[in-house]
Coordinates of C-alpha atoms in Angstrom, one line a residue:
M1 CA -44.1 -8.0 48.8
K2 CA -42.8 -11.4 49.9
T3 CA -43.4 -14.6 48.7
V4 CA -42.9 -17.5 49.8
I5 CA -43.6 -21.3 48.2
I6 CA -44.9 -24.3 50.7
I7 CA -45.5 -27.8 49.5
P8 CA -48.1 -29.8 51.3
S9 CA -47.5 -33.4 52.1
H10 CA -48.0 -35.9 53.9
L11 CA -47.9 -40.1 53.8
G12 CA -51.5 -40.8 54.5
A13 CA -52.8 -41.3 51.0
K14 CA -54.6 -44.5 50.5
R15 CA -54.7 -45.1 46.7
L16 CA -51.0 -44.6 46.4
P17 CA -49.1 -45.7 50.3
N18 CA -46.0 -43.6 50.9
K19 CA -46.6 -41.7 47.7
P20 CA -44.0 -38.5 48.8
L21 CA -41.4 -41.1 49.8
L22 CA -41.8 -43.1 46.4
L23 CA -38.8 -42.9 44.3
I24 CA -38.2 -41.7 40.6
K25 CA -34.8 -41.8 39.0
N26 CA -33.1 -43.0 42.0
D27 CA -34.7 -39.8 44.7
P28 CA -38.3 -39.4 46.5
M29 CA -40.9 -37.7 44.8
I30 CA -41.4 -35.0 47.0
V31 CA -37.8 -34.1 46.6
H32 CA -38.8 -33.2 42.3
V33 CA -41.4 -31.3 43.4
W34 CA -38.9 -29.2 46.3
R35 CA -36.1 -28.8 43.0
Q36 CA -38.4 -27.7 40.5
A37 CA -39.8 -25.0 43.4
K38 CA -36.4 -24.0 43.8
K39 CA -35.8 -23.1 39.7
T40 CA -38.5 -20.3 40.5
N41 CA -37.9 -16.6 40.7
I42 CA -39.0 -17.4 44.6
K43 CA -36.1 -18.0 47.0
E44 CA -38.0 -18.9 49.8
V45 CA -39.4 -23.0 49.4
F46 CA -40.5 -25.3 51.9
V47 CA -42.3 -28.5 52.6
A48 CA -44.9 -28.8 55.4
T49 CA -45.4 -32.5 56.4
S50 CA -46.6 -33.8 59.8
D51 CA -44.2 -37.0 58.6
Q52 CA -40.7 -37.1 60.2
K53 CA -39.7 -39.1 57.0
I54 CA -40.7 -36.6 54.8
Y55 CA -38.7 -33.8 57.0
D56 CA -35.9 -36.1 57.0
V57 CA -35.6 -36.3 53.5
I58 CA -35.8 -32.3 53.0
I59 CA -33.2 -31.6 55.6
N60 CA -31.1 -34.4 54.0
N61 CA -31.2 -33.0 50.2
G62 CA -30.5 -29.7 51.5
G63 CA -33.9 -27.7 51.6
K64 CA -36.6 -26.5 55.1
C65 CA -39.3 -27.6 56.1
I66 CA -41.3 -27.3 58.7
L67 CA -43.5 -30.0 61.4
T68 CA -47.1 -29.6 61.5
D69 CA -50.0 -31.4 63.1
K70 CA -51.0 -34.6 61.9
N71 CA -54.8 -33.9 62.2
H72 CA -55.0 -31.4 58.7
T73 CA -57.3 -32.8 56.4
N74 CA -55.8 -30.2 53.4
G75 CA -53.1 -28.5 51.8
S76 CA -54.5 -24.9 53.3
D77 CA -54.8 -25.8 56.4
R78 CA -51.6 -27.3 56.9
I79 CA -49.6 -24.3 55.3
F80 CA -51.3 -22.2 57.7
E81 CA -49.7 -23.8 60.5
A82 CA -46.9 -23.1 58.9
V83 CA -46.6 -19.6 58.1
E84 CA -48.1 -19.5 61.2
G85 CA -44.6 -19.8 63.2
F86 CA -42.7 -17.8 60.8
D87 CA -41.6 -14.0 62.5
S88 CA -41.9 -12.2 59.8
K89 CA -45.7 -13.4 58.0
P90 CA -45.6 -13.4 53.6
D91 CA -47.6 -11.2 51.9
L92 CA -48.2 -13.8 49.7
I93 CA -48.1 -17.3 49.7
I94 CA -48.3 -20.7 47.0
N95 CA -48.7 -24.0 47.5
V96 CA -47.7 -25.8 45.0
Q97 CA -49.2 -29.6 45.3
G98 CA -46.6 -32.6 47.0
D99 CA -47.0 -35.1 43.8
M100 CA -46.2 -32.9 41.1
P101 CA -43.1 -33.5 39.6
L102 CA -43.0 -31.9 36.5
I103 CA -45.0 -28.3 37.8
N104 CA -42.8 -26.2 35.4
P105 CA -40.8 -23.4 37.7
D106 CA -42.6 -21.0 34.7
A107 CA -46.0 -21.5 35.5
I108 CA -45.1 -20.7 38.9
N109 CA -44.2 -17.4 38.0
Y110 CA -46.9 -16.6 35.6
L111 CA -49.1 -17.2 38.8
E112 CA -47.0 -14.7 41.1
N113 CA -46.6 -12.5 38.6
F114 CA -50.7 -11.9 38.7
M115 CA -51.5 -12.0 42.3
I116 CA -48.4 -8.9 42.7
T117 CA -49.8 -7.3 39.4
Q118 CA -53.3 -7.1 40.2
S119 CA -53.8 -7.6 43.9
A120 CA -56.0 -10.6 43.7
E121 CA -57.2 -13.0 46.6
M122 CA -56.2 -16.3 45.4
A123 CA -55.7 -17.4 42.0
T124 CA -54.6 -21.3 40.6
L125 CA -54.3 -22.6 37.2
A126 CA -55.9 -24.8 34.3
S127 CA -55.3 -26.5 30.7
K128 CA -56.6 -27.6 29.0
L129 CA -58.9 -30.4 29.1
E130 CA -58.9 -33.6 27.0
L131 CA -62.3 -35.1 26.1
E132 CA -61.0 -38.1 27.3
D133 CA -60.8 -36.6 30.9
L134 CA -64.0 -35.7 30.7
D135 CA -65.3 -38.7 32.6
N136 CA -62.0 -39.2 35.0
P137 CA -63.1 -38.3 38.2
N138 CA -59.4 -38.5 38.7
V139 CA -59.2 -35.0 36.1
V140 CA -60.2 -31.8 38.6
K141 CA -62.1 -29.8 35.7
V142 CA -61.8 -26.1 36.8
E143 CA -65.2 -23.4 34.9
T144 CA -65.0 -20.3 34.3
E145 CA -66.6 -16.9 33.9
E146 CA -65.0 -16.5 30.7
E147 CA -63.0 -17.9 28.3
I148 CA -59.0 -17.6 29.0
S149 CA -55.8 -18.2 27.9
S150 CA -52.2 -17.3 28.0
A151 CA -53.2 -13.8 27.9
N152 CA -55.4 -13.4 30.5
F153 CA -57.5 -15.2 33.8
S154 CA -60.9 -15.5 34.9
T155 CA -62.7 -16.1 37.9
A156 CA -63.8 -19.3 38.9
K157 CA -67.7 -21.0 38.6
D158 CA -67.2 -24.0 39.4
F159 CA -64.7 -26.5 40.7
F160 CA -65.7 -30.6 40.2
R161 CA -65.4 -34.6 39.2
K162 CA -67.0 -35.7 37.3
K163 CA -69.2 -34.9 34.0
D164 CA -72.3 -32.6 33.9
K165 CA -74.2 -30.3 32.1
R166 CA -71.8 -27.7 32.0
T167 CA -70.3 -26.6 28.8
N168 CA -68.4 -23.6 28.9
F169 CA -65.2 -22.6 28.9
L170 CA -64.2 -25.9 30.9
Y171 CA -60.5 -26.4 31.7
H172 CA -58.2 -29.2 33.7
H173 CA -56.8 -27.6 36.8
V174 CA -53.9 -27.4 37.6
G175 CA -53.3 -28.2 42.0
I176 CA -51.4 -25.0 42.4
Y177 CA -52.8 -22.2 44.8
A178 CA -51.9 -18.8 45.3
Y179 CA -53.7 -16.8 47.9
Q180 CA -52.9 -13.1 50.2
F181 CA -52.3 -14.2 53.6
Q182 CA -55.2 -12.4 55.0
T183 CA -57.2 -14.3 52.4
L184 CA -55.3 -17.9 53.7
K185 CA -56.0 -16.8 57.0
K186 CA -59.9 -16.0 56.3
Y187 CA -60.5 -19.3 54.7
V188 CA -58.9 -21.7 57.5
S189 CA -61.7 -19.6 60.1
L190 CA -64.9 -21.3 57.9
L191 CA -65.9 -24.3 58.6
K192 CA -65.4 -26.7 56.0
T193 CA -68.8 -26.4 53.4
Q194 CA -71.4 -29.8 52.0
N195 CA -69.3 -29.1 48.3
E196 CA -65.5 -29.3 50.0
L197 CA -66.8 -32.4 51.4
E198 CA -68.3 -34.1 48.8
R199 CA -66.2 -33.1 46.2
S200 CA -63.4 -33.9 48.3
L201 CA -62.0 -30.0 46.7
E202 CA -60.9 -28.0 49.0
Q203 CA -60.9 -24.4 46.9
M204 CA -65.4 -25.0 47.7
R205 CA -64.7 -23.4 50.4
A206 CA -63.0 -20.1 48.9
L207 CA -65.8 -19.9 46.5
D208 CA -68.8 -21.2 49.0
N209 CA -67.8 -17.9 50.9
K210 CA -67.4 -15.7 48.2
I211 CA -63.9 -16.3 48.0
K212 CA -62.8 -15.4 44.0
I213 CA -60.7 -17.3 42.7
Y214 CA -58.6 -16.1 39.4
V215 CA -58.2 -18.8 37.3
G216 CA -55.1 -18.6 34.5
F217 CA -54.0 -20.6 31.0
V218 CA -51.0 -22.7 31.1
K219 CA -50.4 -24.8 28.2
D220 CA -48.7 -27.4 29.5
Y221 CA -51.0 -29.7 32.2
P222 CA -48.0 -31.1 34.9
L223 CA -48.9 -34.6 35.5
G224 CA -49.8 -35.6 39.3
V225 CA -49.6 -39.0 40.9
D226 CA -52.4 -40.1 42.3
T227 CA -51.8 -43.9 41.5
Q228 CA -49.3 -46.6 40.5
E229 CA -50.3 -45.5 36.5
D230 CA -49.4 -42.5 36.6
L231 CA -46.1 -43.2 38.9
D232 CA -45.1 -45.4 35.7
K233 CA -45.9 -42.9 33.3
I234 CA -43.7 -39.9 35.8
R235 CA -41.4 -42.8 36.0
K236 CA -40.6 -42.7 32.0
I237 CA -40.2 -39.5 31.9
I238 CA -37.9 -38.7 34.2
S239 CA -35.1 -41.1 33.1

């Protein structure tokens, strides 16, 4: 089975302009993410971007990068365009977000192993949800059908940003996805749903169209960079 990692990235972030190119210990953030992905068991790692500056940075660091259309509004759509250009399509695609420079390579391997052994359509990861994050809209929550641990996956019931009445099996969503190629192809053919638009969560398009998303548990949460405060925290860790 052929697996590829594709890291979608663009310069259009409103809260933190030029986010992928901001320096962390003298290297752009996107380079840190790419290096973490290269530490996995998966040999093929690409960055997919619409921005020439990101393309140049990855190529100059010895990586592989694919230029895509500027009009994509989420990573999955951008990734599919990149994959469509491959002569030989992969069986499995792992989407690693471009703003997680501390992503654990073992977590990516764990996700790939589940997808291969269980032949799942789509899967993602989650970690413990801290009490102080319940009201933080920047922290995406996932509700699962059953309790998850490092030994088992469960299917996702819902994803959301704001606190509501749900209390069972809530976790801090880790923004990494794995999908079978045919599942990704189906996903991008579907219209955006109301939940996807209202919540700004691309995974809602899959859930709303009855695509099962399995969720696995990881102990560490890789801090994502959405704000200057997040970036400052990352810079202290990677110093």
